[in-house]
XYZ file of C-alpha atoms in Angstrom:
502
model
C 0.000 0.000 0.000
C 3.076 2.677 0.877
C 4.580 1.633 -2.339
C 1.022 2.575 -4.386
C 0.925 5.492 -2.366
C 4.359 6.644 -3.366
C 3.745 5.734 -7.364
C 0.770 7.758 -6.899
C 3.063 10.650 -5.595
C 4.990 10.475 -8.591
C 2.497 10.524 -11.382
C 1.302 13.359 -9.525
C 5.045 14.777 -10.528
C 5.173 12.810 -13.874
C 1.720 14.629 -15.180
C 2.831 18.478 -14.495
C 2.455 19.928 -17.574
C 6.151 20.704 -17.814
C 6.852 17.369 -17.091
C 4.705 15.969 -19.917
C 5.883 17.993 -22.354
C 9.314 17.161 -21.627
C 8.971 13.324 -21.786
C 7.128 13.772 -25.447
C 10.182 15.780 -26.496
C 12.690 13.290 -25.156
C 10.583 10.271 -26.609
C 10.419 12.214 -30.091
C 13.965 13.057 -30.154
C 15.215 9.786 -28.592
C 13.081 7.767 -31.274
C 15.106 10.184 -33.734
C 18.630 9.254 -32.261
C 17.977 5.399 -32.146
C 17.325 5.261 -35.306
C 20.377 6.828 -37.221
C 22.931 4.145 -37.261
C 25.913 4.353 -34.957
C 24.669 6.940 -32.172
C 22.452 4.977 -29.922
C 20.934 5.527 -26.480
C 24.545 7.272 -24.534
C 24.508 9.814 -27.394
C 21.425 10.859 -27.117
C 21.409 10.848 -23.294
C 24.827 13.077 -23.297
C 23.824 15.578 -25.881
C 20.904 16.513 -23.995
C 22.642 16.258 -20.679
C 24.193 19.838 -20.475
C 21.521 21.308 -22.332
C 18.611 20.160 -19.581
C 21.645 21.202 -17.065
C 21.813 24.743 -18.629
C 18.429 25.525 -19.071
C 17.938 24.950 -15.314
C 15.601 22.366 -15.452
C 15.100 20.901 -11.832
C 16.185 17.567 -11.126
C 12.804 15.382 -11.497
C 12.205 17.203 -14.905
C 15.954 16.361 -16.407
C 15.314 12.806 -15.244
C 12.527 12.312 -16.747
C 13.434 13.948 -19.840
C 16.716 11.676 -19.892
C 14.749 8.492 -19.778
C 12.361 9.534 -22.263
C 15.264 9.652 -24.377
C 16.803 6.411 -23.313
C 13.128 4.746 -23.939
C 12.894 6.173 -27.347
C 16.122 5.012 -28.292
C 15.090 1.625 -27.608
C 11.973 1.995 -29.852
C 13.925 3.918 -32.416
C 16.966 1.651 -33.158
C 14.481 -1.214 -34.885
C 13.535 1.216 -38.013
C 16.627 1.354 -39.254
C 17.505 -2.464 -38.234
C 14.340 -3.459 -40.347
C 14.100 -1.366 -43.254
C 17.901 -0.629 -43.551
C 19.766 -4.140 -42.340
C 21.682 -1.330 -39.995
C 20.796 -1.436 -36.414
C 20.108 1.920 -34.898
C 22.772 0.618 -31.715
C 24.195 -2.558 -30.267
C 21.011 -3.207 -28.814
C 19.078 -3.935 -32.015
C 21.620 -6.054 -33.845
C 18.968 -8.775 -33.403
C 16.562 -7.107 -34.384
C 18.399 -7.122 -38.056
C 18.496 -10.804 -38.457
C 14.999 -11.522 -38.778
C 13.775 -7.643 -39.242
C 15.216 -6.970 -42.546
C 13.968 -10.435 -44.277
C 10.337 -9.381 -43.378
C 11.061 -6.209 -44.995
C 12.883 -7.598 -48.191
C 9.278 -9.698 -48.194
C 7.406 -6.927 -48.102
C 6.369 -6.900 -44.511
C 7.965 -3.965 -43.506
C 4.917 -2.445 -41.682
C 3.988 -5.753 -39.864
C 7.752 -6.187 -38.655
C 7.887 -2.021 -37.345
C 4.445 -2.510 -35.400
C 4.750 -5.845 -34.066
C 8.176 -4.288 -32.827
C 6.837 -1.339 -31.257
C 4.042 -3.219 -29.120
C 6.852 -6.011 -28.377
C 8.541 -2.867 -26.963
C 6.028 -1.212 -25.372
C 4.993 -4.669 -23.610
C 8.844 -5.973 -22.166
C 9.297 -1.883 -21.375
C 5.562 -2.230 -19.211
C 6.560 -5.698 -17.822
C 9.966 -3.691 -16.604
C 8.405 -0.683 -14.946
C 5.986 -3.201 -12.991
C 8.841 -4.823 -11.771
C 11.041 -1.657 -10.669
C 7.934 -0.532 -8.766
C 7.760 -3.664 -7.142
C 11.258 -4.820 -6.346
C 13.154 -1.184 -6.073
C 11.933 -0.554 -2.793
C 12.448 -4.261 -1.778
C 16.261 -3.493 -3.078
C 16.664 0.031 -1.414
C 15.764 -0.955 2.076
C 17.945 -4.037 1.911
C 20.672 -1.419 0.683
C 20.695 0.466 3.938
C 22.660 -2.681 5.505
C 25.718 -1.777 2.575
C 28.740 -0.290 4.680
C 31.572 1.647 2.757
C 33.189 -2.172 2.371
C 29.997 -3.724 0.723
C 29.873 -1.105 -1.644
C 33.658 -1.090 -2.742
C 32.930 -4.878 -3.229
C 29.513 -4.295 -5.109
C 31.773 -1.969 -7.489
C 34.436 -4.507 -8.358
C 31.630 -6.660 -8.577
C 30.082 -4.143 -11.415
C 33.449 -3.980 -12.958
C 33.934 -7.813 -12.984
C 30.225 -8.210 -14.540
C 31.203 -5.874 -17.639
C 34.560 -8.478 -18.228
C 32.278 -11.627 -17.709
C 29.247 -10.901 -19.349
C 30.731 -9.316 -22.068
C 32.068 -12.669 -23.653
C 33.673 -12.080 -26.797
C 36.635 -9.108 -25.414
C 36.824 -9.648 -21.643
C 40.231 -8.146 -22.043
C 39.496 -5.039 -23.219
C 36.514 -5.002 -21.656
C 38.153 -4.555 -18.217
C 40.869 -2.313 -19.635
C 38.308 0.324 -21.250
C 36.955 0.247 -17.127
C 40.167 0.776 -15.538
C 41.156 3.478 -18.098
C 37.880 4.845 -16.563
C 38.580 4.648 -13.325
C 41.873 6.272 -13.906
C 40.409 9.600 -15.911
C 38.580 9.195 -12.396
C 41.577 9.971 -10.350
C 42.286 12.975 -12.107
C 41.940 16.527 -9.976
C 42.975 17.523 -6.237
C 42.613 14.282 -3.827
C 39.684 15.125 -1.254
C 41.217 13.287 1.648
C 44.833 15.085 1.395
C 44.792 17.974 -0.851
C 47.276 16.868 -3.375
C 47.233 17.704 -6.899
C 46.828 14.219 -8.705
C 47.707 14.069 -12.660
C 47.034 17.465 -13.550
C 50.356 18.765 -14.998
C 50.129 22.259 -13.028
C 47.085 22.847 -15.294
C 44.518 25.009 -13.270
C 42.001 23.564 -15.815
C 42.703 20.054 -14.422
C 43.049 21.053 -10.848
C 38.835 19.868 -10.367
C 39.044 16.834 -12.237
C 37.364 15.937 -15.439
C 33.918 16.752 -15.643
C 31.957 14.172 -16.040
C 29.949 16.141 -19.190
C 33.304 16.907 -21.201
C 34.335 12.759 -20.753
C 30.840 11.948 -22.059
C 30.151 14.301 -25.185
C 34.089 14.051 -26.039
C 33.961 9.833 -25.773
C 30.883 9.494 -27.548
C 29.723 12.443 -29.558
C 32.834 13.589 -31.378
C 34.361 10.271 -31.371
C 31.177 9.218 -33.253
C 31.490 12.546 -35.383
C 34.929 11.302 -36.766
C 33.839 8.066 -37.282
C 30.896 9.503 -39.442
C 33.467 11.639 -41.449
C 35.620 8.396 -42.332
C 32.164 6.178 -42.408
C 29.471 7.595 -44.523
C 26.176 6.047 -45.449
C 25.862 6.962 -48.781
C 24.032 5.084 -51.633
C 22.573 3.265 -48.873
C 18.928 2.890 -49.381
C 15.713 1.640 -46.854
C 13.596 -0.765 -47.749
C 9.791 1.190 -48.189
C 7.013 0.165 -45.518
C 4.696 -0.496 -47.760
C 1.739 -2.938 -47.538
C -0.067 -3.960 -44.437
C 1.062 -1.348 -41.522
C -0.219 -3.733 -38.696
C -0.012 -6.998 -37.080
C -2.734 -9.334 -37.174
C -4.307 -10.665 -34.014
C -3.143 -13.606 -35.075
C 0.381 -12.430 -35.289
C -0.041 -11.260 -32.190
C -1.240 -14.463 -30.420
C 1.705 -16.193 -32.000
C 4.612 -13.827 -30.397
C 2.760 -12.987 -27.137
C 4.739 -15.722 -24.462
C 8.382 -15.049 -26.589
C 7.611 -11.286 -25.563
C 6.585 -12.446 -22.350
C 9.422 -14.649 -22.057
C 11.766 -11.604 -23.583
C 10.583 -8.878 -21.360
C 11.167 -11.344 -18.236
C 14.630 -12.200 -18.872
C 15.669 -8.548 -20.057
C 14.373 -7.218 -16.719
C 16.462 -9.599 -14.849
C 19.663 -8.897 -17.213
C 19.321 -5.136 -16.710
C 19.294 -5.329 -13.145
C 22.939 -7.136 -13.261
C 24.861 -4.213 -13.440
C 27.167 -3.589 -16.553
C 25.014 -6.370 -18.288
C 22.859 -4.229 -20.466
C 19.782 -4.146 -23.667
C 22.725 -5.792 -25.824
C 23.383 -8.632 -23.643
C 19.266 -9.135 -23.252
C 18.218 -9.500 -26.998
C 21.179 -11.822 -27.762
C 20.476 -13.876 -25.157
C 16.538 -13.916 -25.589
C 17.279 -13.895 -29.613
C 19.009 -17.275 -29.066
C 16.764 -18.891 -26.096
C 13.511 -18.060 -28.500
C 15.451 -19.821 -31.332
C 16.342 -23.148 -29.700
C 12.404 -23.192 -27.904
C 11.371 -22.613 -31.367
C 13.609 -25.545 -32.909
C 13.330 -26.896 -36.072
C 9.469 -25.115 -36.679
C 11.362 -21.610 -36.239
C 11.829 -19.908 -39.307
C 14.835 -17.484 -37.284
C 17.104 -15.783 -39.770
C 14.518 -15.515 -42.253
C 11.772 -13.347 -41.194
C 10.336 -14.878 -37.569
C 8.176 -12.628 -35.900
C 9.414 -14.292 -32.868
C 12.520 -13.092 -33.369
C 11.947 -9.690 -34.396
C 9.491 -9.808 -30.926
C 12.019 -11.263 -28.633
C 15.076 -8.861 -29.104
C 12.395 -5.787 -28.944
C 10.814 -7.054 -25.833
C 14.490 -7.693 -24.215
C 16.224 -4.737 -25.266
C 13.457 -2.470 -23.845
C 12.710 -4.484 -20.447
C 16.441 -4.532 -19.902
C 16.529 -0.573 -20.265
C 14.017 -0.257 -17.334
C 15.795 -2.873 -14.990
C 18.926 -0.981 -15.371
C 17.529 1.883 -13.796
C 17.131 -0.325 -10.424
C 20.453 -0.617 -9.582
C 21.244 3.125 -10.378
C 18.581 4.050 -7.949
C 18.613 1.804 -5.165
C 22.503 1.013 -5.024
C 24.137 4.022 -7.076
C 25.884 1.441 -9.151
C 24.993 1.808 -13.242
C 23.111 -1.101 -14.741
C 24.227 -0.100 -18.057
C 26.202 2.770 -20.082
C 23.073 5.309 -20.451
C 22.192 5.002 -16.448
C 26.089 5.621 -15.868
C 25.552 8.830 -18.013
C 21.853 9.383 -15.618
C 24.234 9.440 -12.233
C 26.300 11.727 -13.990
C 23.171 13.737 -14.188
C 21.652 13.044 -10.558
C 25.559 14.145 -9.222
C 25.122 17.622 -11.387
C 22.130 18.525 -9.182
C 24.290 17.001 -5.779
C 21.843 14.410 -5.544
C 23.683 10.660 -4.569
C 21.985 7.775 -5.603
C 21.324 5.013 -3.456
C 18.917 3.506 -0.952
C 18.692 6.777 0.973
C 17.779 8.474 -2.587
C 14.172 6.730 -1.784
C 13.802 8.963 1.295
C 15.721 12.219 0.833
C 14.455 12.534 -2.885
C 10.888 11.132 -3.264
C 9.606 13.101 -6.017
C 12.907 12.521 -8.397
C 12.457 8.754 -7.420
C 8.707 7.645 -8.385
C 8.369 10.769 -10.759
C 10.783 9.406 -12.708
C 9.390 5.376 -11.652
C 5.575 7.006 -13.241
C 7.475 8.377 -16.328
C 8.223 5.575 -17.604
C 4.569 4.254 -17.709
C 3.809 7.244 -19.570
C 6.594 7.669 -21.917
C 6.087 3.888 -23.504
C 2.529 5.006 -23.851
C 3.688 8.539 -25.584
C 5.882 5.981 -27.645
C 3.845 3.403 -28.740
C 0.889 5.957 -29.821
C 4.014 7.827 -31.617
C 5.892 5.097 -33.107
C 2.699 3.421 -35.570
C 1.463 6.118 -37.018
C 4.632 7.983 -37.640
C 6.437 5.258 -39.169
C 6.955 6.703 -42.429
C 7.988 9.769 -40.605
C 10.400 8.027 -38.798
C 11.572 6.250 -42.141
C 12.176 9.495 -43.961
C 14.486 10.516 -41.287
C 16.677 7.530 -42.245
C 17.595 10.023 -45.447
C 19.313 12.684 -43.542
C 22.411 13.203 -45.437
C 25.763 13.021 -42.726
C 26.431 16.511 -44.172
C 23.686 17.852 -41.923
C 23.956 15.795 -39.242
C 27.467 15.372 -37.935
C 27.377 19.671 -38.212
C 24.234 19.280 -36.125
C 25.877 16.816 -33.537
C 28.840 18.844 -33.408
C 27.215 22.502 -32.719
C 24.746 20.830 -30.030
C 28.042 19.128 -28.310
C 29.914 22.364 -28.320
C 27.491 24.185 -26.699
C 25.935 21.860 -24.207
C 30.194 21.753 -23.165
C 30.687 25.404 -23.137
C 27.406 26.448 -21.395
C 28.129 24.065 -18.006
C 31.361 26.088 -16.983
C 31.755 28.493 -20.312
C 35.514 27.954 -20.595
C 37.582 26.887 -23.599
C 39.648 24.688 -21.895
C 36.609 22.268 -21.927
C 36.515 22.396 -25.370
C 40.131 21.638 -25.845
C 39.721 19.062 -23.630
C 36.551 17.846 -25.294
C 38.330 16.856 -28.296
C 40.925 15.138 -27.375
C 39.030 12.934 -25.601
C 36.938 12.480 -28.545
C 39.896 11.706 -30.458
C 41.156 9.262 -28.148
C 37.368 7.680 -28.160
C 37.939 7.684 -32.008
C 41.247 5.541 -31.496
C 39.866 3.415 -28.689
C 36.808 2.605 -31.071
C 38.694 1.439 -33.995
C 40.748 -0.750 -31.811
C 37.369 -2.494 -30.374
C 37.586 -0.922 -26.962
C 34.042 -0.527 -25.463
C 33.340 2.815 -24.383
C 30.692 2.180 -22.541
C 32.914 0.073 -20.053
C 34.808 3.308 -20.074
C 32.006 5.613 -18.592
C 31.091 2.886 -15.623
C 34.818 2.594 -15.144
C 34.720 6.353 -14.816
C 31.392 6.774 -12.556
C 32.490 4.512 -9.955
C 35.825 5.517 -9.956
C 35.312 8.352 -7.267
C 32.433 6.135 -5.224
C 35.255 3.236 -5.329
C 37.633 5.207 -3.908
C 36.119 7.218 -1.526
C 34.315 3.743 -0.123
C 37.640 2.095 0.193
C 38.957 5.096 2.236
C 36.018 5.095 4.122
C 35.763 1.337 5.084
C 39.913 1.616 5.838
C 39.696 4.170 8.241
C 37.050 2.787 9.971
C 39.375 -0.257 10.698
C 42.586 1.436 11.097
C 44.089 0.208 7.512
C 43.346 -3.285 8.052
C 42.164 -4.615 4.513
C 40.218 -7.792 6.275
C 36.955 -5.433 6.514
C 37.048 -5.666 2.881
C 36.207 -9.619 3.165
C 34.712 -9.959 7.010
C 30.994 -9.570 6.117
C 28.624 -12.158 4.868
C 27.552 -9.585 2.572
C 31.115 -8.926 1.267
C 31.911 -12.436 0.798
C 29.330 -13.367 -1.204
C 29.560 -9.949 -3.954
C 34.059 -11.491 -3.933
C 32.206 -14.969 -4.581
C 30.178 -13.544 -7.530
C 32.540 -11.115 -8.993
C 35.465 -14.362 -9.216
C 32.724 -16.236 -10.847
C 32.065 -13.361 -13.469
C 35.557 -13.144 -13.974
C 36.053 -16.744 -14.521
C 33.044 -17.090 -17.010
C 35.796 -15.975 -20.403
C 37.816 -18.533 -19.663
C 35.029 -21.089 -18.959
C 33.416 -20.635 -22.200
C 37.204 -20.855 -24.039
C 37.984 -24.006 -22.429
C 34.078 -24.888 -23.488
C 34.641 -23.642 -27.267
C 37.975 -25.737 -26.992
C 36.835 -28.834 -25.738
C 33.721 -28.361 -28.640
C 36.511 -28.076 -31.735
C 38.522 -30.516 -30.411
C 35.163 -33.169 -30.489
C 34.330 -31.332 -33.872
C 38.419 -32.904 -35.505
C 38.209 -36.279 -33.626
C-alpha cells in the first residue's frame, strides 16, 4: 500500500504539464537518435545532458526527460535495423536478423508494429517490476557499509569483463582506463594535486559532461566523417502497416518470455539491452527448434530482441537508484546527471528525494505510452528521417556538443579538452575498446575510492573489513565467478573443436 501510495506521488510529478511535455520531447527526439545508425541511447542521453543542465531544469524534470530519451532510443533503433539491415545501436543487432527479411518480403509495416508493441509490452513488464522490487532493493541497501559497496563496485566492474564474452580483455581495460580519468583533480582526503600537470584547468578533475560528449559524440562525429552512409537505401514500408491478431497471439509468451529475462539482465549491473536480446534472440530460437523460421523473417525473433532490449533498459535503472551502481552505459551517463544537481543515488535516494524517485518510476509508464501511440502512425515519418544526409547531421551533432560543453562552466579549456578525448574515443573505437565500459569505469571511480577510504579508516588500515561480512563475501564470490566465465566458455569452445576434428 506505501509503495502505491508513493507511485501515486509520482504521477502526480510525472503529469505536471512541464513534465509531460518534456517526456514527449525526449521520446520524439530519442526515437530520432535510435534510429540513425551508430549513435544509440549514450549519445542521445549526453547531448541533452548539459543542455537540460543549462536551461535549469530541476532535477525530477531532467530525469525524466533523460529516460524519455533512453526509452525512445530503444523503440527507435528497430527502423533502421528493419528497413535498412543497420541497427540503430548494439542493442538492435537482433533485431536485423529476422527484421530486414520481413522487410525484403514486403512486410515492412507488420515487422515495425509488431516491434513497437513487443517494446512497449517488455518496457511495461519492466516498470511493474522496478515498482515492485526497487523498494524491496533500497531498504535491503541500507545494511551496505563503505566495504559492501567497494565490493559491489568490483563486482560491477567484474560483470562488464564476464558478461561481455567475446573481449573480456578489453573489456576490463576500457573500465580501468575509466577509473583512472577518475583519479584525475585535487585528492579530497589530502589535498594533493593528482595528474594534472600544473594545469589550473585540471586542478577539479574531469567533468563528467566533457568525458561523455568528447567519448561518444565527437568520437562518433569522426567516425561519421571516415564512415558515410551513402548510396545506402531503406527498404519502403509499404503494404499492411499492422499486425494481425493472429500475429499477435503467436509472439505474445516469446515477448513475455523476452521482457522477463531482459528485466532480470538489466538489473545485473554492466550487463545491459545488448546482452538481453542476444540472449533472448538465441533462447527463443532453440524453444522454437526446427518449426522456427529465425534468420529468415520470424516474428518471434523480431518480438524477442524488442521485448528484451526495452525491459532490460528499465531494470537498469534499479540498480542506479537503489545502489548508485549503473546497470548499463546510459544510467552511468543518468548518475552523472543526478551528481550535477548534488543528488547521490542510493537507498537513501528513496527517502531524501521522493519526487525525483517515483516521478521518474511514473514516467516511464507514460513515456512507452507517448511511444507506442508515436511510433505506428509515424512510421513513415520516422523512415524518412533515415535520409538525412551526414552533411547535416554530424554539423548538427557537433554545434549541439559544443554548446551543451561550453554552457556548463563556459571555458575553452573544456573544449580543448573535449576533443581530445573524442579523439582518443575515435582511437579506442577502432581498436574495439568498449566505451561504454569506459564511462562505468569512470562513474564509480570516485564512489570506489572514496568507499575504500572510508571502510579503511574505519578499521585502522586493516584490509580484512574488505572480506569480514557475509555480505562482502558473497559480492568477492560472484565477482570471481564473473571473472572466470571468459575462460570457462574458451575451455568450453575448446573442448567443442577438439570433439568437432576427432
Amino acid at each position: 500500500m506505501e509503495t502505491l501510495n508513493f507511485l501515486l506521488q509520482g504521477f502526480d510529478v510525472a503529469t505536471r504539464p512541464i513534465n509531460l511535455l518534456v517526456a514527449l520531447f525526449g521520446a520524439f527526439v530519442g526515437t530520432v537518435v535510435g534510429l540513425l545508425p551508430g549513435l544509440g541511447p549514450i549519445n542521445g542521453v549526453a547531448i541533452l545532458l548539459p543542455l537540460a543542465f543549462a536551461l535549469g531544469l530541476p532535477p525530477e524534470t531532467a530525469l525524466i526527460l533523460l529516460a524519455a530519451v533512453y526509452l525512445g532510443c530503444e523503440y527507435g533503433g528497430r527502423i533502421s535495423a528493419i528497413l535498412l539491415n543497420v541497427p540503430g545501436d548494439a542493442a538492435a543487432i537482433m533485431t536485423t536478423l529476422d527484421g530486414y527479411p520481413m522487410a525484403r518480403q514486403g512486410k515492412a509495416g507488420i515487422a515495425l508494429s509488431l516491434s513497437a508493441m513487443s517494446s512497449f509490452i517488455g518496457s511495461t513488464i519492466a516498470t511493474i517490476g522496478v515498482v515492485l522490487f526497487a523498494p524491496i532493493l533500497a531498504n535491503w541497501a541500507v545494511a551496505f557499509g563503505p566495504a559492501e559497496y567497494f565490493v559491489l563496485m568490483v563486482f560491477a566492474i567484474a560483470c562488464l569483463g564476464g558478461m561481455v564474452g567475446d573481449k573480456p580483455v578489453k573489456t576490463l581495460l576500457a573500465a580501468l582506463i575509466g577509473l583512472g580519468l577518475a583519479t584525475v583533480g585535487v585528492d579530497a582526503t589530502t589535498g594533493v594535486y593528482r595528474f594534472t600537470f600544473d594545469n589550473v584547468g585540471l586542478s577539479d578533475g574531469i567533468q563528467f559532461v566533457i568525458v561523455v560528449i568528447g567519448l561518444f559524440s565527437v568520437s562518433e562525429v569522426l567516425l561519421m566523417l571516415e564512415h558515410t552512409a551513402s548510396g545506402q537505401q531503406a527498404v519502403k514500408a509499404s503494404g499492411r502497416m499492422l499486425f494481425s491478431a493472429k500475429e499477435f497471439a503467436f509472439t505474445w509468451w516469446s515477448t513475455v518470455r523476452s521482457s522477463l529475462a531482459g528485466f532480470v539482465i538489466g538489473v545485473l549491473p554492466g550487463a545491459g539491452a545488448t546482452i538481453a536480446s542476444a540472449i533472448t534472440y538465441m533462447s527463443e530460437k532453440r524453444i522454437a527448434g526446427e518449426s522456427g523460421r529465425f534468420g529468415e523473417g520470424d516474428l518471434r525473433g523480431v518480438a524477442a530482441p524488442e521485448a528484451a532490449n526495452n525491459a532490460s533498459a528499465c531494470g537498469s535503472l534499479i540498480p542506479m537508484l537503489t545502489l548508485g551502481v549503473p546497470g548499463s552505459g546510459t544510467t552511468a551517463v543518468m548518475i552523472g546527471a543526478l551528481t550535477l544537481y548534488n543528488i547521490t543515488p542510493g537507498p537513501l535516494l528513496f527517502e531524501q528525494q521522493p519526487d525525483v524517485v517515483w516521478g521518474l518510476i511514473a514516467s516511464l509508464f507514460i513515456g512507452n505510452v507517448i511511444l507506442l501511440v508515436m511510433n505506428i502512425p509515424l512510421v513513415g515519418l520516422f523512415a524518412r528521417m533515415l535520409s538525412v544526409p551526414t552533411w547535416i547531421l554530424v554539423p548538427a551533432i557537433t554545434i549541439v556538443s559544443l554548446v551543451g560543453v561550453y554552457a556548463v562552466h563556459s571555458t575553452t579549456f573544456d573544449l580543448v579538452l573535449m576533443i581530445g578525448l573524442g579523439v582518443f574515443g575515435y582511437l579506442l573505437r577502432k581498436m574495439d575498446f568498449p566505451l561504454s565500459a569506459l564511462i562505468l569505469g569512470f562513474v564509480l571511480g570516485e564512489l570506489m575510492e572514496s568507499n575504500l577510504r572510508r571502510a579503511l579508516s574505519i578499521s585502522n588500515g586493516d584490509l580484512a573489513i574488505l572480506w569480514h561480512s557475509p555480505i562482502s563475501m558473497a559480492l568477492w564470490g560472484l565477482a570471481a565467478l564473473m571473472l572466470a566465465l571468459p575462460g570457462l566458455r574458451w575451455l568450453r569452445k575448446r573442448r567443442a573443436l577438439r570433439a568437432a576434428h576427432a
